[in-house]
mmCIF file of C-alpha atoms in Angstrom:
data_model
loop_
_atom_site.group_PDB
_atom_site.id
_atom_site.type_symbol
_atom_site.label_atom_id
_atom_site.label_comp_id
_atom_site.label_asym_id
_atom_site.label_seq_id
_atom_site.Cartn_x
_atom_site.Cartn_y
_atom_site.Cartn_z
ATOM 1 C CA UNK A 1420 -1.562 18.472 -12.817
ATOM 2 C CA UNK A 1421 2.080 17.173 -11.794
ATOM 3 C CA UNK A 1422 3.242 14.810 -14.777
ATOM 4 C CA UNK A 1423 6.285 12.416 -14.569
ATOM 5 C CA UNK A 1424 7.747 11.419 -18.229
ATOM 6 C CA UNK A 1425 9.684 8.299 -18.263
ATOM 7 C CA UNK A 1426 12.178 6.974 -21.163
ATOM 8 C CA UNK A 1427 12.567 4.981 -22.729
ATOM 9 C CA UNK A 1428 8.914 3.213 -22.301
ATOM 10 C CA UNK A 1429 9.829 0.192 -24.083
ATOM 11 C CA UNK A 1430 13.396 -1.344 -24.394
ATOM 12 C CA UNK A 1431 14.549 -4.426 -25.419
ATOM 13 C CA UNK A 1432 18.665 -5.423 -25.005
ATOM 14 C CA UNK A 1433 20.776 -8.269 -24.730
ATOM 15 C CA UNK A 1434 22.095 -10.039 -21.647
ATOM 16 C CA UNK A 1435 25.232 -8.308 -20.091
ATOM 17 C CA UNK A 1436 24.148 -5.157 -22.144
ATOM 18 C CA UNK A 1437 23.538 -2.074 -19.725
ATOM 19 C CA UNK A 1438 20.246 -0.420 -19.652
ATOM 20 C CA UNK A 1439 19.426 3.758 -18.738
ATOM 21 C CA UNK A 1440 15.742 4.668 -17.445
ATOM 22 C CA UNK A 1441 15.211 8.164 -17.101
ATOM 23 C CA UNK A 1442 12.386 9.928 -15.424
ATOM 24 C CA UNK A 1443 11.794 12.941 -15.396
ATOM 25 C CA UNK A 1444 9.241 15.682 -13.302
ATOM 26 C CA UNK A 1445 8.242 17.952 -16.254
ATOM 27 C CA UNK A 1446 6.453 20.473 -14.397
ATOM 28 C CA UNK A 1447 7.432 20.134 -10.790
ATOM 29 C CA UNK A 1448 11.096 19.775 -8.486
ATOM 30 C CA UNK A 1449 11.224 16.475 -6.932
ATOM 31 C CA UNK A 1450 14.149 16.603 -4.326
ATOM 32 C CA UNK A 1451 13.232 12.642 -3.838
ATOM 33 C CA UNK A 1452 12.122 10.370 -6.484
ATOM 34 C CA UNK A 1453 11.648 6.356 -5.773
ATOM 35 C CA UNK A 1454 11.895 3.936 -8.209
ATOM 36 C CA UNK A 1455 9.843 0.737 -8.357
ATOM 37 C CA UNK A 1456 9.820 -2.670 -10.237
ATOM 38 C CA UNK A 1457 6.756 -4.549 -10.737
ATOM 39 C CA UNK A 1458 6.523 -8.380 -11.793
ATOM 40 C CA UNK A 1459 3.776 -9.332 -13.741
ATOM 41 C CA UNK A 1460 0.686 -9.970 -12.367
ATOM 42 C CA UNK A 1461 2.202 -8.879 -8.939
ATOM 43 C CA UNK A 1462 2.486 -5.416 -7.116
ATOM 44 C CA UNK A 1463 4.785 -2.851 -6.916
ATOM 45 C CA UNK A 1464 8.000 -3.194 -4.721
ATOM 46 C CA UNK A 1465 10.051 -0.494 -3.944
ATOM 47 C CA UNK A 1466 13.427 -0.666 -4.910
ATOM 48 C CA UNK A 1467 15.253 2.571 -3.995
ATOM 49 C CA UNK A 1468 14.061 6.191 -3.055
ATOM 50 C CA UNK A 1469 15.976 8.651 -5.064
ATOM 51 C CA UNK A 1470 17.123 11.801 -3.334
ATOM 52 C CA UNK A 1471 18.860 14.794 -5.257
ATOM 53 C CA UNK A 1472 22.549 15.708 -5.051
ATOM 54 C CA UNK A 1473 22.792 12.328 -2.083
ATOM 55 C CA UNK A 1474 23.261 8.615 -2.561
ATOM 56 C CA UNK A 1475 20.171 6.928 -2.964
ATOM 57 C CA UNK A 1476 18.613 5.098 0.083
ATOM 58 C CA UNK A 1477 18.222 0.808 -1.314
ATOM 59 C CA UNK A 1478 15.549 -1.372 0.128
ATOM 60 C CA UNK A 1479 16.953 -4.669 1.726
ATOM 61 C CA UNK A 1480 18.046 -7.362 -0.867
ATOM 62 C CA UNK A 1481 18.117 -4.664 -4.150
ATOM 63 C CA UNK A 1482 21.578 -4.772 -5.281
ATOM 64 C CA UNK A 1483 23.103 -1.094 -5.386
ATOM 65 C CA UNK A 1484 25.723 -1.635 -7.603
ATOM 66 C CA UNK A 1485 23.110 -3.443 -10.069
ATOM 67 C CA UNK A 1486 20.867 -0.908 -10.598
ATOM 68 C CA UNK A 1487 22.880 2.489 -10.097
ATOM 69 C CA UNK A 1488 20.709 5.231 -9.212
ATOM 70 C CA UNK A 1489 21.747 9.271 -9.921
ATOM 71 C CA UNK A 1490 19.612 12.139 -9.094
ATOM 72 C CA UNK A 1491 21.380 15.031 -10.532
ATOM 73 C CA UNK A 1492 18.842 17.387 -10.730
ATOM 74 C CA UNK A 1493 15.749 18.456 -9.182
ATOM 75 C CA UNK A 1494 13.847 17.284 -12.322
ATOM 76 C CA UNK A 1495 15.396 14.057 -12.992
ATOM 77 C CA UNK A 1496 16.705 10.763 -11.837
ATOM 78 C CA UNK A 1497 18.006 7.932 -13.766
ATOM 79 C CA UNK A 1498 18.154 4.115 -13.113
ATOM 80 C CA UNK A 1499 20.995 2.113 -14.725
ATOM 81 C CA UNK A 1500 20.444 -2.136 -14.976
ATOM 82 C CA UNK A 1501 24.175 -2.758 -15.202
ATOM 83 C CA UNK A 1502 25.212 -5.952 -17.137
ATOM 84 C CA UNK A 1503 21.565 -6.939 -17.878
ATOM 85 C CA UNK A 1504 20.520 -10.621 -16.945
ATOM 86 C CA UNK A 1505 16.951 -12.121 -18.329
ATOM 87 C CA UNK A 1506 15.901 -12.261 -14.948
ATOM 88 C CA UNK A 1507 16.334 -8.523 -14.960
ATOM 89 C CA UNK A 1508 13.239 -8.132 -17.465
ATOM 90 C CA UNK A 1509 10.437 -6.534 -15.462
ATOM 91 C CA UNK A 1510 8.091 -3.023 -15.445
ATOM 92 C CA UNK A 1511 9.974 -0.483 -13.545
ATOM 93 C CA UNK A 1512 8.198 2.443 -12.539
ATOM 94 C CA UNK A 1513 9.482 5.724 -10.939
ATOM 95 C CA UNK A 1514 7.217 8.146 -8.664
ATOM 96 C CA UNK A 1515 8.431 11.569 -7.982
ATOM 97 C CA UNK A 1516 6.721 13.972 -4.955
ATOM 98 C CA UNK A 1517 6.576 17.572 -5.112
ATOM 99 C CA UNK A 1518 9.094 19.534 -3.165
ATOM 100 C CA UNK A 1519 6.847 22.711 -2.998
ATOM 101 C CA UNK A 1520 4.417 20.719 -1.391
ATOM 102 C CA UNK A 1521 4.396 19.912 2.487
ATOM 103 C CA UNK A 1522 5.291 15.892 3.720
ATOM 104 C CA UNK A 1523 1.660 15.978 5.452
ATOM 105 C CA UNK A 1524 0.630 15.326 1.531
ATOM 106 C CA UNK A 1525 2.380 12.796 0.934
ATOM 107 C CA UNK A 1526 1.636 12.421 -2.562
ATOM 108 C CA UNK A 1527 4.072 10.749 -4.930
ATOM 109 C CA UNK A 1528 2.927 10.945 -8.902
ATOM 110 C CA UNK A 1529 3.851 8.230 -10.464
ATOM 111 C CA UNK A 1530 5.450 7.787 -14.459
ATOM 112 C CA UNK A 1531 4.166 5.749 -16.900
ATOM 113 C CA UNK A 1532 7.034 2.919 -16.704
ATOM 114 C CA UNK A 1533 9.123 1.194 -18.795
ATOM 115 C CA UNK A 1534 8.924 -2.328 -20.108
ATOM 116 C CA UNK A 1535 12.744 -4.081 -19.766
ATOM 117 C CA UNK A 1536 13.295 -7.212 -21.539
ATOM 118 C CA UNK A 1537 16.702 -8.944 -21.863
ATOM 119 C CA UNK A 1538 17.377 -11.290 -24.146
ATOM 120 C CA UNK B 578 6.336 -2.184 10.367
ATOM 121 C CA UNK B 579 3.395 -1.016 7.990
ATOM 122 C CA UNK B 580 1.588 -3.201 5.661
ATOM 123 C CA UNK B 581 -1.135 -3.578 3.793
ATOM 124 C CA UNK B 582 -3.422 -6.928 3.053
ATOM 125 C CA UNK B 583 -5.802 -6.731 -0.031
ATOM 126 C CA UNK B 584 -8.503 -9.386 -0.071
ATOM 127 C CA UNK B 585 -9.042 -10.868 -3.265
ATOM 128 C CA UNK B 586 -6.738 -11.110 -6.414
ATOM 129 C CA UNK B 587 -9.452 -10.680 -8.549
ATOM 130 C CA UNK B 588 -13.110 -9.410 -7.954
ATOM 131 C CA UNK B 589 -15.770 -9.568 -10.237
ATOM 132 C CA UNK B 590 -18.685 -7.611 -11.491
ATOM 133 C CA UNK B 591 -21.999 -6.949 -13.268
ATOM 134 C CA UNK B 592 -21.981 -3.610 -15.204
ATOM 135 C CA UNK B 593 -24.102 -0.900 -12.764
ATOM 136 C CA UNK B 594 -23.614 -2.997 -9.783
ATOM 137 C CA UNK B 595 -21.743 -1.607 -6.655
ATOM 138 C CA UNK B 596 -18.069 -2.277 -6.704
ATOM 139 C CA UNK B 597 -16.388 -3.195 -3.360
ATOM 140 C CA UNK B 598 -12.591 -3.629 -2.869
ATOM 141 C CA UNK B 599 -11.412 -4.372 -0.050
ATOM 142 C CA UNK B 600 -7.829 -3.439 2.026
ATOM 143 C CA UNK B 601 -6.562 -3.778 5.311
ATOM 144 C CA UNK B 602 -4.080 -1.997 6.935
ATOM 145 C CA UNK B 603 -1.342 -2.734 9.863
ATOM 146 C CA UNK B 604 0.620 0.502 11.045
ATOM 147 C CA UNK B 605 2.133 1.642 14.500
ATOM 148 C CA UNK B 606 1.474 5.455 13.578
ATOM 149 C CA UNK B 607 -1.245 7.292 11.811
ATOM 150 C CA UNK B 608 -1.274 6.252 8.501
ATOM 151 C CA UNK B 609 -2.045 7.546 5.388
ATOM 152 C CA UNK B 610 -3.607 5.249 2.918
ATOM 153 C CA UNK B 611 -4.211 5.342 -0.912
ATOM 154 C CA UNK B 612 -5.900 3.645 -4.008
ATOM 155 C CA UNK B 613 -4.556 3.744 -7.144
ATOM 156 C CA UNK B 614 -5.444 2.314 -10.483
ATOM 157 C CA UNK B 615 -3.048 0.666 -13.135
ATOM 158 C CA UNK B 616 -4.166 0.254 -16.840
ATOM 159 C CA UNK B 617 -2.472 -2.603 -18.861
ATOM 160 C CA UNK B 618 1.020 -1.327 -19.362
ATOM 161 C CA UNK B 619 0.859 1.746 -17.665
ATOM 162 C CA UNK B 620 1.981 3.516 -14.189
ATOM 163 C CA UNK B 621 -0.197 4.318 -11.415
ATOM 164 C CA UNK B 622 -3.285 7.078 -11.041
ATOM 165 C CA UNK B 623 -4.190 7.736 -7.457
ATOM 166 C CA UNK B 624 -7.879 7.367 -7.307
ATOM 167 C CA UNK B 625 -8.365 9.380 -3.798
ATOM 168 C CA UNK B 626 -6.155 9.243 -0.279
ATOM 169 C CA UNK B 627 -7.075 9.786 3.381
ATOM 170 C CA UNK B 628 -4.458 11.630 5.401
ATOM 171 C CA UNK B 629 -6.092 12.022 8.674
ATOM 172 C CA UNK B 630 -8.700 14.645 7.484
ATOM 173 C CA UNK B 631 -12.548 13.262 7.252
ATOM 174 C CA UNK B 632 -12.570 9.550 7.306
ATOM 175 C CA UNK B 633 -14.850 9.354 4.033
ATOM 176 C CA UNK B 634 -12.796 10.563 1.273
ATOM 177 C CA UNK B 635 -14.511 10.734 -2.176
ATOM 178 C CA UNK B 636 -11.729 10.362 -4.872
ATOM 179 C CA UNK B 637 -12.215 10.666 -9.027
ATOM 180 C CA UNK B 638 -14.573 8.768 -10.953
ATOM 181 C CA UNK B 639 -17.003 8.148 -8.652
ATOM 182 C CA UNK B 640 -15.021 5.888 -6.353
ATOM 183 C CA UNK B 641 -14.740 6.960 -2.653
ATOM 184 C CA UNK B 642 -13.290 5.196 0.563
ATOM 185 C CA UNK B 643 -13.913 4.837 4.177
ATOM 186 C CA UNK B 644 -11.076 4.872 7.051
ATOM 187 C CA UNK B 645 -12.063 2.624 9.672
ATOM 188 C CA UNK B 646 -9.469 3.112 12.297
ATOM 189 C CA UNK B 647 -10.991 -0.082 14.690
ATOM 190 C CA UNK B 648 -11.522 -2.191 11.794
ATOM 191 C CA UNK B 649 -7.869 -1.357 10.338
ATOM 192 C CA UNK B 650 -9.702 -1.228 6.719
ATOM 193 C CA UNK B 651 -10.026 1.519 3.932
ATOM 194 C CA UNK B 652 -12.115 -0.141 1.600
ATOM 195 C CA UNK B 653 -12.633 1.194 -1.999
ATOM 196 C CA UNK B 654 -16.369 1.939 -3.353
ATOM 197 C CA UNK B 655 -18.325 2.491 -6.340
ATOM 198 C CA UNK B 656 -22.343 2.111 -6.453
ATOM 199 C CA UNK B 657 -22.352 1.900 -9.960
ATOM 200 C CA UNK B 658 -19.417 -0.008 -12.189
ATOM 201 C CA UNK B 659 -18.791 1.254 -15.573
ATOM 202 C CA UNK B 660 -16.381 -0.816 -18.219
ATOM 203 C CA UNK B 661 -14.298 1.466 -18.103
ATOM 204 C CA UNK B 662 -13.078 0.502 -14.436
ATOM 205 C CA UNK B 663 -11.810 -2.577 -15.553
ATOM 206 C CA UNK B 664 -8.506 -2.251 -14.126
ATOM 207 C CA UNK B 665 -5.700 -3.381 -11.161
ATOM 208 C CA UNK B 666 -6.608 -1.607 -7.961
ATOM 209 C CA UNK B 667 -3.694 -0.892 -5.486
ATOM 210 C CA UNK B 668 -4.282 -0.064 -1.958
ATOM 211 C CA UNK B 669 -0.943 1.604 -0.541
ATOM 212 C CA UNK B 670 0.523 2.761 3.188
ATOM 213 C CA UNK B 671 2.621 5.240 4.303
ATOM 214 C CA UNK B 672 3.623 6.641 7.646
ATOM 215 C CA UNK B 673 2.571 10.410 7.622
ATOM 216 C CA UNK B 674 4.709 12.929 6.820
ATOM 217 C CA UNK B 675 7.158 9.687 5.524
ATOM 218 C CA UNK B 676 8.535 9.103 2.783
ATOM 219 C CA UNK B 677 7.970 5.167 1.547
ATOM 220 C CA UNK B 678 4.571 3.980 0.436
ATOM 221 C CA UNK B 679 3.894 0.118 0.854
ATOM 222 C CA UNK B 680 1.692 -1.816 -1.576
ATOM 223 C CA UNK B 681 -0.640 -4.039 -1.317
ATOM 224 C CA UNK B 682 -0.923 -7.409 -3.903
ATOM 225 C CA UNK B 683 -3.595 -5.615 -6.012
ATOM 226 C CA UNK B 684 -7.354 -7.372 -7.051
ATOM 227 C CA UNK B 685 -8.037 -6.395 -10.845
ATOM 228 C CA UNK B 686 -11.348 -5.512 -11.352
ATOM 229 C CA UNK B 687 -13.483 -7.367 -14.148
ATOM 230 C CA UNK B 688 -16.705 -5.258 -15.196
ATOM 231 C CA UNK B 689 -19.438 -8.003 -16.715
ATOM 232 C CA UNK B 690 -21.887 -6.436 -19.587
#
């Protein structure tokens, strides 16, 4: 089945510090990847879908320019916390859908996520 | 706008008793609508989805779902609850053939011995 690596799964760095997430399709191209942060106890909200070789598309009130999204390849898109705050610690989680597959599927496969804490 | 209501933060159950979680839906278009399940620390697992095929759509581990398009509901099923489904439940939205999936709050499952 379609399997979507993120990295790293655990990080821990202090305020002001950036932060890189990478995830990664290992056996599939993913022309559009979205990433997602998750509060605890609370659901998933969608921060930005992720769309290769184009400027990712933000969701109202997620700050572009504080978490920098690139999509350089079909098989990978990072997410960058710039200048890390404590309120910044959260589970982000990235989903990535199959190009080869047709939009009526809809299916996004989702990484394991990564645990951010600033200090 | 689409979204999605799940009723109850928290459902519990008796080990071999029938499992019921329940989600609402609000969406202009045909929708497509999914469950997925979250382990402690870890990303999502779609348990089944419905995209407009037959309304009762059996999914892994036993669970299965019905699309009720005048009640607005897909609610999630199990007859018999194992430990091992202890676990956050997400029902989720999307418009077909879109791109962004909407989430509901989640209800975490407890499974009683």
């Amino acid at each position: 089945g379609a399997v979507v690596s993120q990295h790293p799964s655990r990080v821990i760095c202090k305020s002001g510090t950036s932060v890189k997430i990478e995830c990664r399709s290992l056996d599939f191209q993913a022309t559009t990847m979205f990433w997602y942060r998750q509060f605890p106890k609370k659901s998933l909200m969608l921060m930005a879908t992720s769309n290769e070789g184009s400027k990712a598309t933000y969701e109202q009130g997620v700050e572009k320019d504080k978490f920098l999204i690139n999509h350089a390849s079909l098989t990978l898109s990072t997410l960058t916390v710039t200048s890390a705050h404590p309120e910044d610690s959260s589970f982000y989680i990235c989903s990535a859908r199959d190009s080869r597959l047709v939009a009526s599927t809809d299916t996004q496969y989702f990484g394991p996520g990564t645990r951010l804490t600033v200090l | 706008a689409q979204s999605v209501t799940q009723l109850g933060s928290h459902v519990s159950v008796s080990e071999g008793a029938l499992v019921l979680l329940r989600c609402n839906y609000s969406s202009s278009v045909p929708p497509y609508l999914f469950w997925y399940v979250q382990y402690p620390n870890q990303g999502l697992q779609l348990l089944l989805k419905y995209t407009s095929a037959a309304t009762l759509v059996k999914g892994i581990n036993g669970f299965e779902a019905e699309f009720k398009k005048s009640e607005t509901s897909f609610h999630l099923t199990k007859p018999s609850a194992h430990m091992s489904d202890a676990a956050e439940y997400f029902c989720a939205v999307s418009e077909s053939g879109g791109f962004k999936t909407i989430f509901g709050a989640g209800t975490r499952l407890f499974v009683k011995a």
